[in-house]
mmCIF file with all atom_site columns, C-alpha atoms in Angstrom:
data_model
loop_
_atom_site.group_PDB
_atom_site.id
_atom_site.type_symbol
_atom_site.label_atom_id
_atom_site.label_alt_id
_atom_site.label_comp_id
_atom_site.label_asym_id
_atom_site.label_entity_id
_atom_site.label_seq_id
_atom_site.pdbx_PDB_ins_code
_atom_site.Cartn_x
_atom_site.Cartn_y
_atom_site.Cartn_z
_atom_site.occupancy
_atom_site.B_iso_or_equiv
_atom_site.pdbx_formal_charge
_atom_site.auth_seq_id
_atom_site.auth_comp_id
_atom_site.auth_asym_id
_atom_site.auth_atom_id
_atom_site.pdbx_PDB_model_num
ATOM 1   C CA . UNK F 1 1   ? -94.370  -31.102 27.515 1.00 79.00 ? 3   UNK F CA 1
ATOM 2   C CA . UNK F 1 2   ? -92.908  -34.135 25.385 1.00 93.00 ? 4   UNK F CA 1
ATOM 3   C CA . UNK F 1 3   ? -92.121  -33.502 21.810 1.00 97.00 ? 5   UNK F CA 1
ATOM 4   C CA . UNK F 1 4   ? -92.540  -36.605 18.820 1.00 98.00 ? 6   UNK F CA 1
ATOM 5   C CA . UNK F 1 5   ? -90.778  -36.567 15.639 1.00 98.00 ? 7   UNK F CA 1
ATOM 6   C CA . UNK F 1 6   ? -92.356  -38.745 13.144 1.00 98.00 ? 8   UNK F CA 1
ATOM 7   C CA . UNK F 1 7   ? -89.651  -40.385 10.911 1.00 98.00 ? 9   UNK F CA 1
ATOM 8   C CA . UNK F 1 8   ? -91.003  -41.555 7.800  1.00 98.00 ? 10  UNK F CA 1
ATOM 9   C CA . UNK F 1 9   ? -89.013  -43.915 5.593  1.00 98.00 ? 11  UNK F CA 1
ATOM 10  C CA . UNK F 1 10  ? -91.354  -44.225 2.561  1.00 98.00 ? 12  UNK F CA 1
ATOM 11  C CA . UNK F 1 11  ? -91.105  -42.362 -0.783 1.00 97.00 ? 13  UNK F CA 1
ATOM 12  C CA . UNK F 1 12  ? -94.872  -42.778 -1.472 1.00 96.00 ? 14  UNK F CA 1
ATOM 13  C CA . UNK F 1 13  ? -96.361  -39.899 0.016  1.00 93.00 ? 15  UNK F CA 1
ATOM 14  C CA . UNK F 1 14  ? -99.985  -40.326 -0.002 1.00 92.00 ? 16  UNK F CA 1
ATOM 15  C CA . UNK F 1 15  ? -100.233 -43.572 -1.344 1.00 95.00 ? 17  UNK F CA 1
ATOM 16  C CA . UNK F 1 16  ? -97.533  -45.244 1.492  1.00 97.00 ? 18  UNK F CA 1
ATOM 17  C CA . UNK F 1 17  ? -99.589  -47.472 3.627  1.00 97.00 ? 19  UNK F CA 1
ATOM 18  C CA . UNK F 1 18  ? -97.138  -47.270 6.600  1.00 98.00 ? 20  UNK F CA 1
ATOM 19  C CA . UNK F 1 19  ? -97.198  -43.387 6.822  1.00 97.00 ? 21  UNK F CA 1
ATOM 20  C CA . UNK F 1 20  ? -101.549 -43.832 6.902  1.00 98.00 ? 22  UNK F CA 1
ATOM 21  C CA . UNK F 1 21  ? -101.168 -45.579 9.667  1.00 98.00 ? 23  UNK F CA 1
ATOM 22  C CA . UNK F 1 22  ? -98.726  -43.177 11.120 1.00 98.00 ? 24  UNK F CA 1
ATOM 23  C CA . UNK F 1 23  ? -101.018 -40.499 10.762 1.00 98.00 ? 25  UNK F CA 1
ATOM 24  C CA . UNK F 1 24  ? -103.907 -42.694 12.675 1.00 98.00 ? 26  UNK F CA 1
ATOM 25  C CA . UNK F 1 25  ? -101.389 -42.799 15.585 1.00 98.00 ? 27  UNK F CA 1
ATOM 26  C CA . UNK F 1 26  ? -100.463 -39.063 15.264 1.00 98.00 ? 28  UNK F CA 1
ATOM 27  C CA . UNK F 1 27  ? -104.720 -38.339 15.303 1.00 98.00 ? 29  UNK F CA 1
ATOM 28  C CA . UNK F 1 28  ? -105.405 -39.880 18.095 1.00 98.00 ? 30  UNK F CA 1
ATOM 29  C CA . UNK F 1 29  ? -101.774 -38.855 19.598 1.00 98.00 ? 31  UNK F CA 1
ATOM 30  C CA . UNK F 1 30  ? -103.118 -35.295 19.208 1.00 97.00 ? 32  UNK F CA 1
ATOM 31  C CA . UNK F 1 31  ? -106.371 -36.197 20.804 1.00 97.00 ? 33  UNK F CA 1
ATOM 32  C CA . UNK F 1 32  ? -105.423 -37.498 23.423 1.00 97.00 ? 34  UNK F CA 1
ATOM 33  C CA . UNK F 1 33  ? -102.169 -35.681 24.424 1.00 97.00 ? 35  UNK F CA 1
ATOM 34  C CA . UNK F 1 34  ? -103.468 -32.093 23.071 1.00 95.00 ? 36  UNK F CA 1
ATOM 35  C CA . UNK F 1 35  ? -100.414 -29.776 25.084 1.00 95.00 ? 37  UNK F CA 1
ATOM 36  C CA . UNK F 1 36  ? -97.707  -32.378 22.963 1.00 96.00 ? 38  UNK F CA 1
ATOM 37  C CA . UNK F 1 37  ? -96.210  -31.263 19.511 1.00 96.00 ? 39  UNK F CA 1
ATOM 38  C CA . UNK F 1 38  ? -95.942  -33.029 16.820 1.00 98.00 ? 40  UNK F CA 1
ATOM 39  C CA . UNK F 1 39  ? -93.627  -32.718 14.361 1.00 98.00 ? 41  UNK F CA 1
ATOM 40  C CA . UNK F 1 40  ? -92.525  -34.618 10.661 1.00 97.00 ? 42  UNK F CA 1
ATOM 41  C CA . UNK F 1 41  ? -89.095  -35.701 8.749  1.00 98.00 ? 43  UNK F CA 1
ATOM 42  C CA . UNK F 1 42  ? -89.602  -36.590 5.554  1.00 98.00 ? 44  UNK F CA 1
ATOM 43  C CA . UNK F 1 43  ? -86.950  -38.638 4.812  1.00 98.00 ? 45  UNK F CA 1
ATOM 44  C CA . UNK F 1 44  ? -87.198  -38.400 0.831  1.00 98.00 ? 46  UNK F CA 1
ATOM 45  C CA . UNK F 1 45  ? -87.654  -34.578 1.194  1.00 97.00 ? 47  UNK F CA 1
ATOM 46  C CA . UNK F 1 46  ? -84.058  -33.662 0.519  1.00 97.00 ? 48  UNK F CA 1
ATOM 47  C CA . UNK F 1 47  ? -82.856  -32.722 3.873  1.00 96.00 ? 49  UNK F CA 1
ATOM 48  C CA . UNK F 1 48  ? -81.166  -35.617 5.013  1.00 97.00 ? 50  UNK F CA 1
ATOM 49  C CA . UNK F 1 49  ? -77.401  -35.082 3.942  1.00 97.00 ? 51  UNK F CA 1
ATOM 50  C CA . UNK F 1 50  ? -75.255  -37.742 2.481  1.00 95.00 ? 52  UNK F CA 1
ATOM 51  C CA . UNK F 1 51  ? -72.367  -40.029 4.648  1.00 95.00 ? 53  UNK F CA 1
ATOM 52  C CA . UNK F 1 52  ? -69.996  -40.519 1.716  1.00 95.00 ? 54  UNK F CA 1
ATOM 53  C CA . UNK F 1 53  ? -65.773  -39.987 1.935  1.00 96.00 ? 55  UNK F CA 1
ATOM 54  C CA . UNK F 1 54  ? -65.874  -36.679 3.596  1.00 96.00 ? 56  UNK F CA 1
ATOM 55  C CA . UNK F 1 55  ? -68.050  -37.652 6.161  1.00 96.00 ? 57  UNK F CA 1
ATOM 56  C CA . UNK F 1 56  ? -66.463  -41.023 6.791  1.00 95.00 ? 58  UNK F CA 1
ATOM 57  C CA . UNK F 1 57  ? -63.279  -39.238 7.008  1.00 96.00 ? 59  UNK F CA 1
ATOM 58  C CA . UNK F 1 58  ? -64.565  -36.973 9.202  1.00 95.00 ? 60  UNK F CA 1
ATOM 59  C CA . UNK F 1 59  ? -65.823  -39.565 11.725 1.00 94.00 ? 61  UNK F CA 1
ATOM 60  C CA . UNK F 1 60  ? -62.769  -41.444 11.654 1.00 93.00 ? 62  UNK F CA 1
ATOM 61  C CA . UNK F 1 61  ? -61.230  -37.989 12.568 1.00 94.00 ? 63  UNK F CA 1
ATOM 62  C CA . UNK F 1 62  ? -63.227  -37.469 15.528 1.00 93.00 ? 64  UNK F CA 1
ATOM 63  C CA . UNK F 1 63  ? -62.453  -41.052 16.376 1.00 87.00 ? 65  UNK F CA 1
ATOM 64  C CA . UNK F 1 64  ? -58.847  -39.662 16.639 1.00 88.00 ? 66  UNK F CA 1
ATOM 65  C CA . UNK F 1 65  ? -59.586  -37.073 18.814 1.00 90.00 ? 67  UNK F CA 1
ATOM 66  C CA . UNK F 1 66  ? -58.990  -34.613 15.870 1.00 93.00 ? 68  UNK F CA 1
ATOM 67  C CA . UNK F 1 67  ? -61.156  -31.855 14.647 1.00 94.00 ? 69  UNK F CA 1
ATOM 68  C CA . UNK F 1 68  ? -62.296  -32.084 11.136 1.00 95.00 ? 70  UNK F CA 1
ATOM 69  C CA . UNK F 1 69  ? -61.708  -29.452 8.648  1.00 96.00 ? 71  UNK F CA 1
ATOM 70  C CA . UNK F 1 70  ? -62.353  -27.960 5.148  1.00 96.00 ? 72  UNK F CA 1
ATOM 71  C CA . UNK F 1 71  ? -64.220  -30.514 3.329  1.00 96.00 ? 73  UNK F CA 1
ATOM 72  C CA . UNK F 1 72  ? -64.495  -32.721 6.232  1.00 96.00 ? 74  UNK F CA 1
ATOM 73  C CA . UNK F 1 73  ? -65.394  -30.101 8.193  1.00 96.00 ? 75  UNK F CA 1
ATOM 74  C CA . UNK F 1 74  ? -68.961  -29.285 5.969  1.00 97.00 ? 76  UNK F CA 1
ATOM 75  C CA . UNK F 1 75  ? -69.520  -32.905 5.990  1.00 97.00 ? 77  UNK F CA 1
ATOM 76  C CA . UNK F 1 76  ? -69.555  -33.114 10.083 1.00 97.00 ? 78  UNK F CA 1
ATOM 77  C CA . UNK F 1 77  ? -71.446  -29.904 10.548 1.00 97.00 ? 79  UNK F CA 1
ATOM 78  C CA . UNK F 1 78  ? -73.948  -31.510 8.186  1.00 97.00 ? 80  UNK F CA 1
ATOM 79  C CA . UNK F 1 79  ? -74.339  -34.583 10.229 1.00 97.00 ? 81  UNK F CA 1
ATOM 80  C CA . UNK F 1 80  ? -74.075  -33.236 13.589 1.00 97.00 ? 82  UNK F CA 1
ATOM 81  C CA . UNK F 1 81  ? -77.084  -30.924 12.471 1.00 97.00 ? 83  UNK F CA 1
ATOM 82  C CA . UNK F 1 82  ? -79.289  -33.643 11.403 1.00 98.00 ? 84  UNK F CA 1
ATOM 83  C CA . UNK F 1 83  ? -78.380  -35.238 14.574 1.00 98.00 ? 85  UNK F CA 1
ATOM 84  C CA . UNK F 1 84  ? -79.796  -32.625 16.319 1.00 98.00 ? 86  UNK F CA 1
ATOM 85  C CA . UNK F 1 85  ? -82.442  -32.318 14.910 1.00 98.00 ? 87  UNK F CA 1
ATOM 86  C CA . UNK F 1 86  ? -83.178  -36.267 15.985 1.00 98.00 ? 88  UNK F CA 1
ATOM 87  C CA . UNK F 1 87  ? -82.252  -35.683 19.371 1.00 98.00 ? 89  UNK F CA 1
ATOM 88  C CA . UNK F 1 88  ? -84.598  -32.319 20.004 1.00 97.00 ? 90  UNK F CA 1
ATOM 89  C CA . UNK F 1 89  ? -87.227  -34.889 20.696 1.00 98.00 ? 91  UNK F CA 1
ATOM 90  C CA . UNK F 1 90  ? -88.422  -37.409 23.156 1.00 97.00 ? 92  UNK F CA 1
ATOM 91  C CA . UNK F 1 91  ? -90.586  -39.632 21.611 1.00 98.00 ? 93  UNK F CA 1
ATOM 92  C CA . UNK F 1 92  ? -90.427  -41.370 18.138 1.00 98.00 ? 94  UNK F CA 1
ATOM 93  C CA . UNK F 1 93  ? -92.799  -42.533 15.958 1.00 98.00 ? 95  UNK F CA 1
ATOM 94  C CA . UNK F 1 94  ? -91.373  -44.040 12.637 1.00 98.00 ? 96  UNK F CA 1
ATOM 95  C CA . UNK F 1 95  ? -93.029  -45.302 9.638  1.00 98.00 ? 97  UNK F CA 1
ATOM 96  C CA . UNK F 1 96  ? -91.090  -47.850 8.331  1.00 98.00 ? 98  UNK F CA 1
ATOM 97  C CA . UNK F 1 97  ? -91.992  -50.055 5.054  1.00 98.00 ? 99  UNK F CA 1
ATOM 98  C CA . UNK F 1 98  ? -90.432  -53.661 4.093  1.00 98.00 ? 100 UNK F CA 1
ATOM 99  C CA . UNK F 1 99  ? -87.853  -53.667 1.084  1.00 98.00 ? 101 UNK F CA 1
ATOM 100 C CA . UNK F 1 100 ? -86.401  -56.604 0.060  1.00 97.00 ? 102 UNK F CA 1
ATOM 101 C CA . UNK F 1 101 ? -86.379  -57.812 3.753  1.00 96.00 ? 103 UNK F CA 1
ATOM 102 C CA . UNK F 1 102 ? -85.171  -54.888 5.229  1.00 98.00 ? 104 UNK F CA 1
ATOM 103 C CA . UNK F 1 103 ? -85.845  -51.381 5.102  1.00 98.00 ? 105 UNK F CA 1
ATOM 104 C CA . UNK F 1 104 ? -85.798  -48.867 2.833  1.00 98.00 ? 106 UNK F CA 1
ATOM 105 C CA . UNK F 1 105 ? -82.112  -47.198 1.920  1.00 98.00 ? 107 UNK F CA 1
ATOM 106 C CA . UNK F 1 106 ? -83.127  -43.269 2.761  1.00 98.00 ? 108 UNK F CA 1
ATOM 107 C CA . UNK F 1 107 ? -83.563  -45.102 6.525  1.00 98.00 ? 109 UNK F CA 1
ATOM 108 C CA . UNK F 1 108 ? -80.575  -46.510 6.151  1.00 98.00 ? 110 UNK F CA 1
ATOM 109 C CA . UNK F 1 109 ? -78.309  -43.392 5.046  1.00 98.00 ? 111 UNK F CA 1
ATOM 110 C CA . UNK F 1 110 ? -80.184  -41.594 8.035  1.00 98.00 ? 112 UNK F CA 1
ATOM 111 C CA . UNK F 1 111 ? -79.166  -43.990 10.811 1.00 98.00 ? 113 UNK F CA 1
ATOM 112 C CA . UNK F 1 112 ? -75.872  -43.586 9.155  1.00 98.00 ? 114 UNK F CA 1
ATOM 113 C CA . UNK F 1 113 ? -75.612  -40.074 9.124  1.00 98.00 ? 115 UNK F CA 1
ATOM 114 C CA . UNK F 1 114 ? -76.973  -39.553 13.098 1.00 98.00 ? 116 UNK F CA 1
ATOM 115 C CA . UNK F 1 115 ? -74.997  -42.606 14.751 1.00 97.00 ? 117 UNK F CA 1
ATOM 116 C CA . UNK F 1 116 ? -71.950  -40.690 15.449 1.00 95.00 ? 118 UNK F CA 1
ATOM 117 C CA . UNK F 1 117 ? -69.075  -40.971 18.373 1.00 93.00 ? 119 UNK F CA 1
ATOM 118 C CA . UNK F 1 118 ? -70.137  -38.754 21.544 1.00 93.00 ? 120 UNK F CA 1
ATOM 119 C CA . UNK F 1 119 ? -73.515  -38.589 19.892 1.00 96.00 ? 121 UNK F CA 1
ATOM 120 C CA . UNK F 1 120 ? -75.382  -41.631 19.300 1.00 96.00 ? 122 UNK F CA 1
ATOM 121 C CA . UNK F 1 121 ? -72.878  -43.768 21.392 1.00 95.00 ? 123 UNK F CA 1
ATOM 122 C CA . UNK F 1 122 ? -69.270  -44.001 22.786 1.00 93.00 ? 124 UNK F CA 1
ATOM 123 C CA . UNK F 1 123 ? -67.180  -46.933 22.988 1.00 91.00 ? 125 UNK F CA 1
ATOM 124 C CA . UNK F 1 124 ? -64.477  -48.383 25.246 1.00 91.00 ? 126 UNK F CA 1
ATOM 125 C CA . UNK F 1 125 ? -62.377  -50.933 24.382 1.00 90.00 ? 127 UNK F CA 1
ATOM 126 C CA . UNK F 1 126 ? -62.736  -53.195 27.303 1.00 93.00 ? 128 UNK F CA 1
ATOM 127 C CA . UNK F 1 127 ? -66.312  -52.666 27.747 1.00 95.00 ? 129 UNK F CA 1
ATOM 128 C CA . UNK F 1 128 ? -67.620  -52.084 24.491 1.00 95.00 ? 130 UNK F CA 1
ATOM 129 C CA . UNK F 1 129 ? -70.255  -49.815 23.284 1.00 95.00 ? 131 UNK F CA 1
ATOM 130 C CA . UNK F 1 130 ? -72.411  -47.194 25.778 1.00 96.00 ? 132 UNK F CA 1
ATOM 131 C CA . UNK F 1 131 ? -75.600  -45.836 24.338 1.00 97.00 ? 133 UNK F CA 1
ATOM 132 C CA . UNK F 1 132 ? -76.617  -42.143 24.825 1.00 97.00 ? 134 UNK F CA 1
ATOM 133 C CA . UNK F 1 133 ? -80.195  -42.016 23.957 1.00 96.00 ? 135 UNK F CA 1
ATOM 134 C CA . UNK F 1 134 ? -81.569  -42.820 27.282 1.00 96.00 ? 136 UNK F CA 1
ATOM 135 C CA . UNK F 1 135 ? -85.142  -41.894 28.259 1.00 95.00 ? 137 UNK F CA 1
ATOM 136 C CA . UNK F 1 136 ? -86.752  -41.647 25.107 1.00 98.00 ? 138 UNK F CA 1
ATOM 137 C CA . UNK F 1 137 ? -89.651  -43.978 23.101 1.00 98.00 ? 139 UNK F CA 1
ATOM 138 C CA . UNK F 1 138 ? -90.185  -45.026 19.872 1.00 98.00 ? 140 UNK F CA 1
ATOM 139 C CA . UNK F 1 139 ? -93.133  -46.415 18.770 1.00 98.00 ? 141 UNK F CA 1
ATOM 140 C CA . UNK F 1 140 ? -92.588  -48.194 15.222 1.00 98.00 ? 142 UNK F CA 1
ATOM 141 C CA . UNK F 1 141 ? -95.161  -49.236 12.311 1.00 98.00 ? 143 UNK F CA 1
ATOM 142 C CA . UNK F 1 142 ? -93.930  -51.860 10.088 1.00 98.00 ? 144 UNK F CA 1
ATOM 143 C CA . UNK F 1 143 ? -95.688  -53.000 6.802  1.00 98.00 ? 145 UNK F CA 1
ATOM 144 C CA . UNK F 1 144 ? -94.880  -55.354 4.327  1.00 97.00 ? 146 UNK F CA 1
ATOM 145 C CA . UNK F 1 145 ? -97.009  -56.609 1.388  1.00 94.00 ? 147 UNK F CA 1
ATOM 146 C CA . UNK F 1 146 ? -95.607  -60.557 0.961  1.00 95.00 ? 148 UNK F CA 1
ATOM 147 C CA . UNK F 1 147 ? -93.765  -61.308 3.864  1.00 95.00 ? 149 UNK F CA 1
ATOM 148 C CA . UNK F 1 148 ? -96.023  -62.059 7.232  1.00 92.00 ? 150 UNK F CA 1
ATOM 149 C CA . UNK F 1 149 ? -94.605  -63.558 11.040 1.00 92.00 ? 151 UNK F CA 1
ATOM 150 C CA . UNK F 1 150 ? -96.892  -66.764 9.832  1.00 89.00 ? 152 UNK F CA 1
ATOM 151 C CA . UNK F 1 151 ? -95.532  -67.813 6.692  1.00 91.00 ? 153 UNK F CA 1
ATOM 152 C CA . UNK F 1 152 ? -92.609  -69.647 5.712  1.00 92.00 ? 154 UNK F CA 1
ATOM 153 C CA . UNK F 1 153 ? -89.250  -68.757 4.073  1.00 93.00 ? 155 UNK F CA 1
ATOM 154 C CA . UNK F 1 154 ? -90.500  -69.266 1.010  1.00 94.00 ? 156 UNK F CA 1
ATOM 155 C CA . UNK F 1 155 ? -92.279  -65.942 1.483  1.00 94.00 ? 157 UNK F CA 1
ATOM 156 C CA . UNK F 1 156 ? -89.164  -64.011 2.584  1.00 95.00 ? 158 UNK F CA 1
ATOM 157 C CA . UNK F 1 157 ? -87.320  -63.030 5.774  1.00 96.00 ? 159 UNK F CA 1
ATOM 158 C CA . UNK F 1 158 ? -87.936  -60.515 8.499  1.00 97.00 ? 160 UNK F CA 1
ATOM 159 C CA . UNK F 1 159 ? -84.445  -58.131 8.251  1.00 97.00 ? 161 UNK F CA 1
ATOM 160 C CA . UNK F 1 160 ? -86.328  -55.130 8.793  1.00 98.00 ? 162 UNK F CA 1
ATOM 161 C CA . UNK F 1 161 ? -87.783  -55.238 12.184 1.00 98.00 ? 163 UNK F CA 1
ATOM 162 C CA . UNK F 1 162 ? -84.532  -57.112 13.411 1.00 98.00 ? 164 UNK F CA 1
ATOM 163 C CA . UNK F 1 163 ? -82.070  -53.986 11.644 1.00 98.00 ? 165 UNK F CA 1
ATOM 164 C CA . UNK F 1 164 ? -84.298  -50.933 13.380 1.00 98.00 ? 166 UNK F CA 1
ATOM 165 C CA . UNK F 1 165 ? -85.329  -52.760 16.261 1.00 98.00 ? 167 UNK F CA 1
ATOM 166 C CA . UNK F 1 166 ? -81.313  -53.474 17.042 1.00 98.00 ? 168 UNK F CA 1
ATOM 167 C CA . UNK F 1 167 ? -80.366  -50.105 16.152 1.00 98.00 ? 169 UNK F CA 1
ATOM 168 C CA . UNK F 1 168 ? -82.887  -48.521 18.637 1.00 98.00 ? 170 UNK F CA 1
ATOM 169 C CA . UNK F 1 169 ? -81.785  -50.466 21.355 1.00 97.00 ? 171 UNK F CA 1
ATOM 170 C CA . UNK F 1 170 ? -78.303  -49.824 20.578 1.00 98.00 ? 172 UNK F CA 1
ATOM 171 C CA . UNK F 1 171 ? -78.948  -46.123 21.034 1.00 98.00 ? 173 UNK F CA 1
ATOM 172 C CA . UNK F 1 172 ? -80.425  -46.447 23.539 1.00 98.00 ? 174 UNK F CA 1
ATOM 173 C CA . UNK F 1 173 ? -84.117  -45.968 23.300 1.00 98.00 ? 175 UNK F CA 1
ATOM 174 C CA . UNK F 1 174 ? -85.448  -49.403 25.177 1.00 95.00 ? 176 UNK F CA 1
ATOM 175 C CA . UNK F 1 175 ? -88.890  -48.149 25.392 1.00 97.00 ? 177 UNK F CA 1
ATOM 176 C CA . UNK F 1 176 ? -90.541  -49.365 21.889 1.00 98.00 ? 178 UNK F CA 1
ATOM 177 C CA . UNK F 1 177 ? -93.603  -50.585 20.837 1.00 98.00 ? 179 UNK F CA 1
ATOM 178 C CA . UNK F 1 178 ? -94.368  -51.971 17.286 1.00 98.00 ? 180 UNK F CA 1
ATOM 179 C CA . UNK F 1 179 ? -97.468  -51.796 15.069 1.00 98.00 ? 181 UNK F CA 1
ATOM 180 C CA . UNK F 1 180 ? -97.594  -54.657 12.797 1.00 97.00 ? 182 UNK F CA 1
ATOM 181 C CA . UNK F 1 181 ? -99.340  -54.418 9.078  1.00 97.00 ? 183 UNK F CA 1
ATOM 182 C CA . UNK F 1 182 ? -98.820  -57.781 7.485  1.00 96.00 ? 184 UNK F CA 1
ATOM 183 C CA . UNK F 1 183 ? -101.741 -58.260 5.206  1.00 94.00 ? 185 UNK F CA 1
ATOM 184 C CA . UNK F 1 184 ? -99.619  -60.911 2.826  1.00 92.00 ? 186 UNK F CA 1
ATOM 185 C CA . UNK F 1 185 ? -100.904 -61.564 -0.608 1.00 90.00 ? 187 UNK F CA 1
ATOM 186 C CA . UNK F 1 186 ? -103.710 -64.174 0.672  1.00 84.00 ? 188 UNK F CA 1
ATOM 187 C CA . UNK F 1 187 ? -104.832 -62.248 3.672  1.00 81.00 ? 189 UNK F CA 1
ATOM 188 C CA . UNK F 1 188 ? -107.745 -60.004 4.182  1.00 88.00 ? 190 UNK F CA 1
ATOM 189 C CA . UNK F 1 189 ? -106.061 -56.556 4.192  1.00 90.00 ? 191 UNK F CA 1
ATOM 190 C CA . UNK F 1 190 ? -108.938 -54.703 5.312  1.00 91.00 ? 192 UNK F CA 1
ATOM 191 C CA . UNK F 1 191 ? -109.416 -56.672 8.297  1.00 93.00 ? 193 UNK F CA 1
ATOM 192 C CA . UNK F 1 192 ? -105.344 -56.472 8.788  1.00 94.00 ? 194 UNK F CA 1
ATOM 193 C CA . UNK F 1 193 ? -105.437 -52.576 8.264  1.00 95.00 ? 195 UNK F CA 1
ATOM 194 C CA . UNK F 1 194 ? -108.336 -52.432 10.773 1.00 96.00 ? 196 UNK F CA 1
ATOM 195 C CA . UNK F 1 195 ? -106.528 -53.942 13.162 1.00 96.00 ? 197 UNK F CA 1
ATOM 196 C CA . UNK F 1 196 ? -103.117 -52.379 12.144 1.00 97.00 ? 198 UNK F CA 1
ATOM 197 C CA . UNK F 1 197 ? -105.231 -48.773 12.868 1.00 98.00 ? 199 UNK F CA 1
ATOM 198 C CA . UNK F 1 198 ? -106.781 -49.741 16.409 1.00 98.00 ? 200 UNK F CA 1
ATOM 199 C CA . UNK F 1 199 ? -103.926 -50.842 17.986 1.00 98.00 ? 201 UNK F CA 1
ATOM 200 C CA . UNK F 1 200 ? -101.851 -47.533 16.476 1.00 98.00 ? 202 UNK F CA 1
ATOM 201 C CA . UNK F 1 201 ? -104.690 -45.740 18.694 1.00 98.00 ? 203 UNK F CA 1
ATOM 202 C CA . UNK F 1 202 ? -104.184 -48.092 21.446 1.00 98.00 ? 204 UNK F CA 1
ATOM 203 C CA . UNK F 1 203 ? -100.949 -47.256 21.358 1.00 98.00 ? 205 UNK F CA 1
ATOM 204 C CA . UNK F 1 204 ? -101.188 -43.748 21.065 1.00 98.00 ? 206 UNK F CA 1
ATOM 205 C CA . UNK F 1 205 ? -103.051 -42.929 24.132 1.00 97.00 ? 207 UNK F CA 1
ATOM 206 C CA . UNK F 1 206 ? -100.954 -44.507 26.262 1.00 96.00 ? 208 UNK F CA 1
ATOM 207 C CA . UNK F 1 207 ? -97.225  -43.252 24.676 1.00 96.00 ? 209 UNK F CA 1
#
C-alpha cells in the first residue's frame, strides 16, 4: 500500500489556489486508489523547525564525521525528525505557489532543513553528489498569477519550477509530473483552472 504526503507551500489556507487544486488531485487520488493514505504537511503550521547556526553547525559536524552535541545536538534531532517524517512516504504531491519568481520561503527553509548528508544525499569528491531518494514520485502543482510559459520577460521569470524541479531530481525522485495553473492577468482563469483541475485528475488516477 503506497503512502502520499501532500506538501503544501502556501500560507493561504482556504483561499490558496494551488492547495484547491491539490485537493482535486487528492479527491480523485482517493477515488481511485481507495486502500492508499493520504496524509498533509502544512508547511506554515509551525512544525517545520528552523536551519539557523546550530543546525548549520551541526551539519558541518556530521560532515566531519563528528557527532553533534548540546545545542547542536537539539538542532540535528530536529531536522533528522522532519526528515523522517518526508521520507515515511512514497509518493509526493506538493502545492507549490509562484513568489517573486520562485517559491515561497517556508519551502525553502524545508528543503533546507531535510537535505542532509547520509539522508537526502552523499557526496564523493571525485564523483560528486549520489542521491538517496530513489523510487519515489512527486507530482507537483504550480500556480502563478502574472507570470505564464507564453509571455515575455517583461512578465517575469520562471525560478520556481526550475529551483523544485532541480531539487527533486537531485534527491532523487525522477518520477514527476507537473500541473500547470498559469491564468496570467489577461487570460481566462476559469477556463485555465478547468483545465488546471482535469489534468490534476488525469494525473491522479494514474500516480
Amino acid at each position: 500500500m503506497s503512502r502520499l504526503l501532500h506538501i503544501s507551500a502556501s500560507p493561504r489556507g482556504t483561499e490558496s489556489i494551488s492547495a484547491a487544486i491539490a485537493e482535486t488531485f487528492v479527491q480523485e487520488y482517493l477515488a481511485t486508489h481507495p486502500a492508499h493514505t493520504v496524509d498533509r504537511f502544512d508547511l506554515w503550521d509551525g512544525t517545520l523547525p528552523e536551519f539557523g547556526p546550530a543546525a548549520a553547525r551541526a551539519k558541518m559536524t556530521v560532515f566531519g564525521g563528528g557527532t553533534p552535541a548540546g545545542e547542536e545536538a537539539e538542532a540535528w534531532a530536529a531536522a533528522v525528525r522532519t526528515f523522517e517524517r518526508f521520507d515515511a512516504y512514497d509518493r509526493y504531491l506538493v502545492s507549490v505557489p509562484m513568489w517573486n519568481a520562485g517559491v515561497p520561503y517556508k519551502l525553502k527553509q524545508f528543503i533546507d532543513v531535510v537535505s542532509q548528508p547520509a539522508k537526502i544525499f552523499d557526496v564523493h569528491p571525485e564523483t560528486g553528489y549520489r542521491a538517496l531518494l530513489t523510487g519515489k514520485r512527486a507530482a507537483v502543482v504550480y500556480t502563478s498569477a502574472v507570470w505564464g510559459p507564453r509571455l515575455g520577460p517583461e512578465f517575469g521569470a520562471d525560478f520556481q519550477s526550475t529551483f523544485f524541479g532541480d531539487w527533486l531530481r537531485w534527491t532523487g525522485i525522477a518520477d514527476v509530473q507537473e500541473i500547470r495553473h498559469h491564468p496570467t492577468l489577461t487570460g481566462s482563469y476559469d477556463a485555465e483552472r478547468k483545465q488546471a483541475d482535469e489534468h490534476a485528475r488525469r494525473v491522479a488516477r494514474t500516480f
